[in-house]
PDB file of C-alpha atoms and ligand atoms in Angstrom:
ATOM      1  CA  UNK A   1       1.486  -9.788   5.697  1.00  0.00           C
ATOM      2  CA  UNK A   2       0.113 -10.505   2.728  1.00  0.00           C
ATOM      3  CA  UNK A   3      -2.557  -7.479   0.732  1.00  0.00           C
ATOM      4  CA  UNK A   4      -3.753  -8.617  -2.569  1.00  0.00           C
ATOM      5  CA  UNK A   5      -4.516  -5.512  -4.880  1.00  0.00           C
ATOM      6  CA  UNK A   6      -8.072  -5.413  -6.263  1.00  0.00           C
ATOM      7  CA  UNK A   7      -6.272  -3.582  -8.920  1.00  0.00           C
ATOM      8  CA  UNK A   8      -5.911  -7.066 -11.546  1.00  0.00           C
ATOM      9  CA  UNK A   9      -8.641  -8.169  -9.952  1.00  0.00           C
ATOM     10  CA  UNK A  10     -12.428  -8.366 -11.786  1.00  0.00           C
ATOM     11  CA  UNK A  11     -13.736  -5.037 -11.292  1.00  0.00           C
ATOM     12  CA  UNK A  12     -18.124  -6.305 -12.094  1.00  0.00           C
ATOM     13  CA  UNK A  13     -17.095  -8.703  -9.406  1.00  0.00           C
ATOM     14  CA  UNK A  14     -15.633  -7.738  -6.161  1.00  0.00           C
ATOM     15  CA  UNK A  15     -16.534  -9.201  -3.212  1.00  0.00           C
ATOM     16  CA  UNK A  16     -16.094 -12.332  -5.048  1.00  0.00           C
ATOM     17  CA  UNK A  17     -12.741 -11.933  -5.619  1.00  0.00           C
ATOM     18  CA  UNK A  18     -12.677 -10.598  -1.723  1.00  0.00           C
ATOM     19  CA  UNK A  19     -13.954 -13.504  -0.749  1.00  0.00           C
ATOM     20  CA  UNK A  20     -11.154 -15.565  -2.852  1.00  0.00           C
ATOM     21  CA  UNK A  21      -8.230 -14.325  -0.493  1.00  0.00           C
ATOM     22  CA  UNK A  22      -9.897 -14.336   2.947  1.00  0.00           C
ATOM     23  CA  UNK A  23      -7.088 -15.728   4.384  1.00  0.00           C
ATOM     24  CA  UNK A  24      -5.307 -11.919   3.219  1.00  0.00           C
ATOM     25  CA  UNK A  25      -4.286  -9.765   6.327  1.00  0.00           C
ATOM     26  CA  UNK A  26      -5.454  -6.794   4.082  1.00  0.00           C
ATOM     27  CA  UNK A  27      -7.549  -6.246   0.511  1.00  0.00           C
ATOM     28  CA  UNK A  28      -4.847  -3.147  -1.175  1.00  0.00           C
ATOM     29  CA  UNK A  29      -7.318  -0.536  -2.933  1.00  0.00           C
ATOM     30  CA  UNK A  30      -5.859   1.804  -5.264  1.00  0.00           C
ATOM     31  CA  UNK A  31      -7.564   4.976  -6.163  1.00  0.00           C
ATOM     32  CA  UNK A  32      -6.240   6.537  -8.891  1.00  0.00           C
ATOM     33  CA  UNK A  33      -7.124   9.975 -10.176  1.00  0.00           C
ATOM     34  CA  UNK A  34      -5.637  10.441 -14.383  1.00  0.00           C
ATOM     35  CA  UNK A  35      -3.573  13.164 -12.280  1.00  0.00           C
ATOM     36  CA  UNK A  36      -1.580  12.042 -10.172  1.00  0.00           C
ATOM     37  CA  UNK A  37      -1.133   8.661 -12.249  1.00  0.00           C
ATOM     38  CA  UNK A  38      -1.804   8.499 -15.678  1.00  0.00           C
ATOM     39  CA  UNK A  39      -4.718   6.357 -15.055  1.00  0.00           C
ATOM     40  CA  UNK A  40      -8.182   6.335 -13.880  1.00  0.00           C
ATOM     41  CA  UNK A  41      -9.425   3.452 -11.368  1.00  0.00           C
ATOM     42  CA  UNK A  42     -12.091   3.081  -8.592  1.00  0.00           C
ATOM     43  CA  UNK A  43     -13.548   5.178  -5.759  1.00  0.00           C
ATOM     44  CA  UNK A  44     -14.841   6.421  -2.385  1.00  0.00           C
ATOM     45  CA  UNK A  45     -18.625   5.062  -3.454  1.00  0.00           C
ATOM     46  CA  UNK A  46     -16.348   1.785  -5.107  1.00  0.00           C
ATOM     47  CA  UNK A  47     -14.392   1.724  -1.432  1.00  0.00           C
ATOM     48  CA  UNK A  48     -18.059   1.802   0.573  1.00  0.00           C
ATOM     49  CA  UNK A  49     -19.476  -0.983  -1.110  1.00  0.00           C
ATOM     50  CA  UNK A  50     -16.433  -3.178  -0.329  1.00  0.00           C
ATOM     51  CA  UNK A  51     -16.381  -1.754   3.025  1.00  0.00           C
ATOM     52  CA  UNK A  52     -20.110  -3.789   3.707  1.00  0.00           C
ATOM     53  CA  UNK A  53     -19.068  -7.067   1.155  1.00  0.00           C
ATOM     54  CA  UNK A  54     -16.079  -7.854   2.943  1.00  0.00           C
ATOM     55  CA  UNK A  55     -15.042  -7.909   6.681  1.00  0.00           C
ATOM     56  CA  UNK A  56     -11.019  -7.621   5.287  1.00  0.00           C
ATOM     57  CA  UNK A  57      -8.574  -4.097   6.013  1.00  0.00           C
ATOM     58  CA  UNK A  58      -9.549  -1.870   3.124  1.00  0.00           C
ATOM     59  CA  UNK A  59      -5.917  -0.528   2.409  1.00  0.00           C
ATOM     60  CA  UNK A  60      -6.981   2.565   0.320  1.00  0.00           C
ATOM     61  CA  UNK A  61      -3.643   3.940  -1.304  1.00  0.00           C
ATOM     62  CA  UNK A  62      -4.618   7.166  -2.851  1.00  0.00           C
ATOM     63  CA  UNK A  63      -2.944   8.283  -5.997  1.00  0.00           C
ATOM     64  CA  UNK A  64      -4.490  11.445  -6.480  1.00  0.00           C
ATOM     65  CA  UNK A  65      -3.790  14.907  -6.023  1.00  0.00           C
ATOM     66  CA  UNK A  66      -4.760  17.182  -3.240  1.00  0.00           C
ATOM     67  CA  UNK A  67      -5.158  14.341  -0.638  1.00  0.00           C
ATOM     68  CA  UNK A  68      -5.582  16.723   1.722  1.00  0.00           C
ATOM     69  CA  UNK A  69      -9.053  17.811   1.072  1.00  0.00           C
ATOM     70  CA  UNK A  70     -10.100  14.188  -0.206  1.00  0.00           C
ATOM     71  CA  UNK A  71      -8.496  11.787   2.192  1.00  0.00           C
ATOM     72  CA  UNK A  72      -9.827  11.706   5.170  1.00  0.00           C
ATOM     73  CA  UNK A  73     -13.209  10.416   3.714  1.00  0.00           C
ATOM     74  CA  UNK A  74     -11.436   7.511   3.300  1.00  0.00           C
ATOM     75  CA  UNK A  75     -11.395   6.967   6.620  1.00  0.00           C
ATOM     76  CA  UNK A  76     -14.576   7.527   7.653  1.00  0.00           C
ATOM     77  CA  UNK A  77     -15.790   5.097   5.082  1.00  0.00           C
ATOM     78  CA  UNK A  78     -14.624   2.763   6.839  1.00  0.00           C
ATOM     79  CA  UNK A  79     -11.204   1.900   5.395  1.00  0.00           C
ATOM     80  CA  UNK A  80      -8.673   0.367   8.128  1.00  0.00           C
ATOM     81  CA  UNK A  81      -5.716   1.645   6.232  1.00  0.00           C
ATOM     82  CA  UNK A  82      -5.568   4.984   4.634  1.00  0.00           C
ATOM     83  CA  UNK A  83      -2.104   5.885   2.135  1.00  0.00           C
ATOM     84  CA  UNK A  84      -1.123   8.768   1.136  1.00  0.00           C
ATOM     85  CA  UNK A  85       1.650   9.997  -1.657  1.00  0.00           C
ATOM     86  CA  UNK A  86       3.773  12.849   0.604  1.00  0.00           C
ATOM     87  CA  UNK A  87       4.538  13.983  -3.420  1.00  0.00           C
ATOM     88  CA  UNK A  88       0.902  14.914  -3.300  1.00  0.00           C
ATOM     89  CA  UNK A  89       0.400  16.024   0.103  1.00  0.00           C
ATOM     90  CA  UNK A  90       0.388  19.553   0.878  1.00  0.00           C
ATOM     91  CA  UNK A  91       0.656  19.221   4.715  1.00  0.00           C
ATOM     92  CA  UNK A  92       1.430  15.457   5.111  1.00  0.00           C
ATOM     93  CA  UNK A  93       1.588  15.729   9.568  1.00  0.00           C
ATOM     94  CA  UNK A  94      -1.702  17.787   8.669  1.00  0.00           C
ATOM     95  CA  UNK A  95      -3.094  15.030   7.299  1.00  0.00           C
ATOM     96  CA  UNK A  96      -2.126  11.896   9.129  1.00  0.00           C
ATOM     97  CA  UNK A  97      -2.992  14.179  12.380  1.00  0.00           C
ATOM     98  CA  UNK A  98      -6.614  14.324  10.364  1.00  0.00           C
ATOM     99  CA  UNK A  99      -6.472  10.199   9.316  1.00  0.00           C
ATOM    100  CA  UNK A 100      -5.874   8.984  12.648  1.00  0.00           C
ATOM    101  CA  UNK A 101      -8.696  11.392  14.423  1.00  0.00           C
ATOM    102  CA  UNK A 102     -10.905   9.899  11.506  1.00  0.00           C
ATOM    103  CA  UNK A 103     -10.232   6.206  12.794  1.00  0.00           C
ATOM    104  CA  UNK A 104      -8.386   4.717   9.826  1.00  0.00           C
ATOM    105  CA  UNK A 105      -4.152   4.354  10.389  1.00  0.00           C
ATOM    106  CA  UNK A 106      -2.415   6.445   8.008  1.00  0.00           C
ATOM    107  CA  UNK A 107      -0.028   6.072   5.443  1.00  0.00           C
ATOM    108  CA  UNK A 108       2.676   7.826   3.739  1.00  0.00           C
ATOM    109  CA  UNK A 109       4.182   6.666   0.297  1.00  0.00           C
ATOM    110  CA  UNK A 110       7.071   7.349  -1.578  1.00  0.00           C
ATOM    111  CA  UNK A 111       7.804   6.869  -5.421  1.00  0.00           C
ATOM    112  CA  UNK A 112      10.317   4.899  -6.955  1.00  0.00           C
ATOM    113  CA  UNK A 113      12.711   8.482  -6.929  1.00  0.00           C
ATOM    114  CA  UNK A 114      11.341  10.036  -3.933  1.00  0.00           C
ATOM    115  CA  UNK A 115      14.426   9.814  -0.962  1.00  0.00           C
ATOM    116  CA  UNK A 116      12.974   8.521   2.659  1.00  0.00           C
ATOM    117  CA  UNK A 117      15.630  10.989   4.511  1.00  0.00           C
ATOM    118  CA  UNK A 118      13.742  14.184   3.669  1.00  0.00           C
ATOM    119  CA  UNK A 119      10.334  12.414   4.872  1.00  0.00           C
ATOM    120  CA  UNK A 120      11.969  10.504   8.257  1.00  0.00           C
ATOM    121  CA  UNK A 121       9.910  13.673  10.729  1.00  0.00           C
ATOM    122  CA  UNK A 122       7.126  13.828   8.884  1.00  0.00           C
ATOM    123  CA  UNK A 123       7.137   9.906   9.031  1.00  0.00           C
ATOM    124  CA  UNK A 124       6.827  10.150  12.888  1.00  0.00           C
ATOM    125  CA  UNK A 125       3.824  10.608  12.478  1.00  0.00           C
ATOM    126  CA  UNK A 126       2.639   7.882  10.297  1.00  0.00           C
ATOM    127  CA  UNK A 127       1.468   3.984  10.618  1.00  0.00           C
ATOM    128  CA  UNK A 128       2.129   2.618   8.068  1.00  0.00           C
ATOM    129  CA  UNK A 129       5.551   3.726   5.312  1.00  0.00           C
ATOM    130  CA  UNK A 130       4.520   2.234   1.509  1.00  0.00           C
ATOM    131  CA  UNK A 131       7.365   2.064  -0.727  1.00  0.00           C
ATOM    132  CA  UNK A 132       6.521   1.809  -4.436  1.00  0.00           C
ATOM    133  CA  UNK A 133       8.918  -0.973  -6.428  1.00  0.00           C
ATOM    134  CA  UNK A 134       7.001   0.317  -9.850  1.00  0.00           C
ATOM    135  CA  UNK A 135       5.281   3.863 -10.529  1.00  0.00           C
ATOM    136  CA  UNK A 136       2.690   4.121  -9.871  1.00  0.00           C
ATOM    137  CA  UNK A 137      -0.092   3.674 -12.379  1.00  0.00           C
ATOM    138  CA  UNK A 138      -0.284   0.413 -13.546  1.00  0.00           C
ATOM    139  CA  UNK A 139      -0.339  -2.995 -12.268  1.00  0.00           C
ATOM    140  CA  UNK A 140       1.928  -5.672 -13.583  1.00  0.00           C
ATOM    141  CA  UNK A 141       4.800  -3.485 -14.592  1.00  0.00           C
ATOM    142  CA  UNK A 142       8.758  -5.600 -12.990  1.00  0.00           C
ATOM    143  CA  UNK A 143       9.523  -4.476 -10.242  1.00  0.00           C
ATOM    144  CA  UNK A 144      12.997  -2.025  -9.366  1.00  0.00           C
ATOM    145  CA  UNK A 145      15.152  -3.625  -7.028  1.00  0.00           C
ATOM    146  CA  UNK A 146      16.752  -0.134  -6.635  1.00  0.00           C
ATOM    147  CA  UNK A 147      14.658   0.717  -3.647  1.00  0.00           C
ATOM    148  CA  UNK A 148      14.859  -1.668  -1.352  1.00  0.00           C
ATOM    149  CA  UNK A 149      17.506   0.481  -0.509  1.00  0.00           C
ATOM    150  CA  UNK A 150      15.040   2.424   0.916  1.00  0.00           C
ATOM    151  CA  UNK A 151      13.605  -0.862   3.119  1.00  0.00           C
ATOM    152  CA  UNK A 152      16.989  -0.847   4.768  1.00  0.00           C
ATOM    153  CA  UNK A 153      17.225   2.558   5.670  1.00  0.00           C
ATOM    154  CA  UNK A 154      13.394   1.785   7.220  1.00  0.00           C
ATOM    155  CA  UNK A 155      14.065  -0.743   8.411  1.00  0.00           C
ATOM    156  CA  UNK A 156      17.025  -0.032  10.849  1.00  0.00           C
ATOM    157  CA  UNK A 157      14.608   3.577  11.486  1.00  0.00           C
ATOM    158  CA  UNK A 158      12.297   0.860  12.445  1.00  0.00           C
ATOM    159  CA  UNK A 159      14.788  -1.596  14.321  1.00  0.00           C
ATOM    160  CA  UNK A 160      16.536   1.335  16.412  1.00  0.00           C
ATOM    161  CA  UNK A 161      13.395   2.996  17.193  1.00  0.00           C
ATOM    162  CA  UNK A 162      12.924   5.906  15.838  1.00  0.00           C
ATOM    163  CA  UNK A 163       9.987   5.178  13.548  1.00  0.00           C
ATOM    164  CA  UNK A 164       7.307   3.187  14.307  1.00  0.00           C
ATOM    165  CA  UNK A 165       5.303   1.714  11.570  1.00  0.00           C
ATOM    166  CA  UNK A 166       4.542  -1.041   9.408  1.00  0.00           C
ATOM    167  CA  UNK A 167       7.438  -0.926   6.002  1.00  0.00           C
ATOM    168  CA  UNK A 168       4.528  -2.045   2.733  1.00  0.00           C
ATOM    169  CA  UNK A 169       6.156  -2.350  -0.315  1.00  0.00           C
ATOM    170  CA  UNK A 170       4.052  -1.789  -3.335  1.00  0.00           C
ATOM    171  CA  UNK A 171       4.726  -2.911  -7.413  1.00  0.00           C
ATOM    172  CA  UNK A 172       6.035  -5.919  -9.207  1.00  0.00           C
ATOM    173  CA  UNK A 173       5.613  -8.071  -6.464  1.00  0.00           C
ATOM    174  CA  UNK A 174       5.397 -12.423  -7.617  1.00  0.00           C
ATOM    175  CA  UNK A 175       7.417 -15.711  -5.871  1.00  0.00           C
ATOM    176  CA  UNK A 176      10.002 -14.237  -8.077  1.00  0.00           C
ATOM    177  CA  UNK A 177      10.669 -11.158  -5.924  1.00  0.00           C
ATOM    178  CA  UNK A 178       9.462 -11.416  -2.424  1.00  0.00           C
ATOM    179  CA  UNK A 179      12.016 -13.551  -1.574  1.00  0.00           C
ATOM    180  CA  UNK A 180      14.450 -10.019  -1.207  1.00  0.00           C
ATOM    181  CA  UNK A 181      11.728  -7.548  -0.163  1.00  0.00           C
ATOM    182  CA  UNK A 182      11.317  -9.748   2.654  1.00  0.00           C
ATOM    183  CA  UNK A 183      15.147  -9.842   3.107  1.00  0.00           C
ATOM    184  CA  UNK A 184      15.344  -6.516   3.395  1.00  0.00           C
ATOM    185  CA  UNK A 185      13.014  -5.891   5.957  1.00  0.00           C
ATOM    186  CA  UNK A 186       9.862  -5.395   4.336  1.00  0.00           C
ATOM    187  CA  UNK A 187       6.172  -6.773   6.775  1.00  0.00           C
ATOM    188  CA  UNK A 188       3.678  -5.804   4.569  1.00  0.00           C
ATOM    189  CA  UNK A 189       3.337  -6.888   0.445  1.00  0.00           C
ATOM    190  CA  UNK A 190       1.259  -5.851  -1.633  1.00  0.00           C
ATOM    191  CA  UNK A 191       0.518  -8.096  -4.878  1.00  0.00           C
ATOM    192  CA  UNK A 192      -2.162  -7.590  -7.342  1.00  0.00           C
ATOM    193  CA  UNK A 193      -1.257 -10.194 -10.535  1.00  0.00           C
ATOM    194  CA  UNK A 194       0.265 -12.131  -8.437  1.00  0.00           C
ATOM    195  CA  UNK A 195      -2.345 -13.714  -6.757  1.00  0.00           C
ATOM    196  CA  UNK A 196      -5.441 -12.091  -9.052  1.00  0.00           C
ATOM    197  CA  UNK A 197      -4.066 -13.543 -12.280  1.00  0.00           C
ATOM    198  CA  UNK A 198      -2.999 -17.107 -10.860  1.00  0.00           C
ATOM    199  CA  UNK A 199      -5.909 -19.373 -11.309  1.00  0.00           C
ATOM    200  CA  UNK A 200      -6.735 -19.409  -7.353  1.00  0.00           C
ATOM    201  CA  UNK A 201      -5.597 -16.203  -6.008  1.00  0.00           C
ATOM    202  CA  UNK A 202      -6.190 -17.896  -2.447  1.00  0.00           C
ATOM    203  CA  UNK A 203      -3.320 -20.745  -3.064  1.00  0.00           C
ATOM    204  CA  UNK A 204      -1.138 -17.758  -4.503  1.00  0.00           C
ATOM    205  CA  UNK A 205      -1.197 -15.972  -1.553  1.00  0.00           C
ATOM    206  CA  UNK A 206      -0.309 -18.183   0.623  1.00  0.00           C
ATOM    207  CA  UNK A 207       2.844 -19.572  -1.700  1.00  0.00           C
ATOM    208  CA  UNK A 208       3.747 -15.986  -1.138  1.00  0.00           C
ATOM    209  CA  UNK A 209       3.271 -15.769   2.759  1.00  0.00           C
ATOM    210  CA  UNK A 210       5.401 -18.998   2.645  1.00  0.00           C
ATOM    211  CA  UNK A 211       8.002 -17.179   1.067  1.00  0.00           C
ATOM    212  CA  UNK A 212       7.926 -14.392   2.817  1.00  0.00           C
ATOM    213  CA  UNK A 213       7.965 -15.689   5.255  1.00  0.00           C
ATOM    214  CA  UNK A 214      10.941 -17.746   5.373  1.00  0.00           C
ATOM    215  CA  UNK A 215      12.802 -15.486   3.955  1.00  0.00           C
ATOM    216  CA  UNK A 216      12.581 -12.791   6.199  1.00  0.00           C
TER     217      UNK A 216
HETATM  218  C1  DX5 B   1       0.139   0.169  -8.701  1.00  0.00           C
HETATM  219  C2  DX5 B   1      -0.271   0.070  -7.981  1.00  0.00           C
HETATM  220  C3  DX5 B   1      -0.623  -1.466  -7.619  1.00  0.00           C
HETATM  221  C4  DX5 B   1      -0.131  -2.696  -8.290  1.00  0.00           C
HETATM  222  C5  DX5 B   1       0.576  -3.801  -8.287  1.00  0.00           C
HETATM  223  O1  DX5 B   1       1.150   1.464  -9.242  1.00  0.00           O
HETATM  224  O2  DX5 B   1      -0.254   0.469  -6.739  1.00  0.00           O
HETATM  225  O3  DX5 B   1      -0.895  -1.826  -6.046  1.00  0.00           O
HETATM  226  O4  DX5 B   1      -1.721  -2.686  -7.976  1.00  0.00           O
HETATM  227  O5  DX5 B   1       0.250  -4.810  -9.129  1.00  0.00           O
HETATM  228  P1  DX5 B   1       1.153  -5.546  -9.598  1.00  0.00           P
HETATM  229  O6  DX5 B   1       1.363  -6.622  -7.856  1.00  0.00           O
HETATM  230  O7  DX5 B   1       0.522  -6.482 -10.284  1.00  0.00           O
HETATM  231  O8  DX5 B   1       2.329  -5.337  -9.298  1.00  0.00           O
HETATM  232 ZN1   ZN B   2      -1.046   0.785  -4.299  1.00  0.00          ZN
END
């Protein structure tokens, strides 16, 4: 699956930018609060408007403090998948239950330096694991290949039935990096600049999908 990130899109033309990637699997929406990460993007009103402007499933990646308090509103706004950061959540198990009760898939994200092992029990309550392959906060950063060990470990846990979730990767995914991520066992690839900086975002996403499918 490919999830273009609208962080690299033109924020004044979000409906058109969503339409430009109509063959995407999910549309990745980066919510930043200038506290959990040193950047500020968009929030709930924009997600509500996007929900009306596109049929694509919205994959909301909340890079915010206190997701226990704020995440449910994104589920209620119609997000398909709501991902919170384990480093920010107070009670991630209860939060996953609340997200599912509100009708969304529950996602848990790990920053590059956050190990997988202590999160495995918590991840049994989640539908998506978002492995960050850059420090969260900005698009256009370089891929950190060292996180692929975490992807391989998660892949083993899924393949042996210990976890049941979609493995997603976010940060620095492009034509040069997507194959190694696919080989490591990623199911869903977020790509911001590699899609939206291209002259034809729809064609760029199809090329990434072909590369990933071949490598996998
Ligand atoms: C970064 C965001 C990413 C970002 C990825 O904190 O979570 O989703 O849009 O951008 P690229 O694909 O350009 O690295
Ligand atoms: Zn993201």
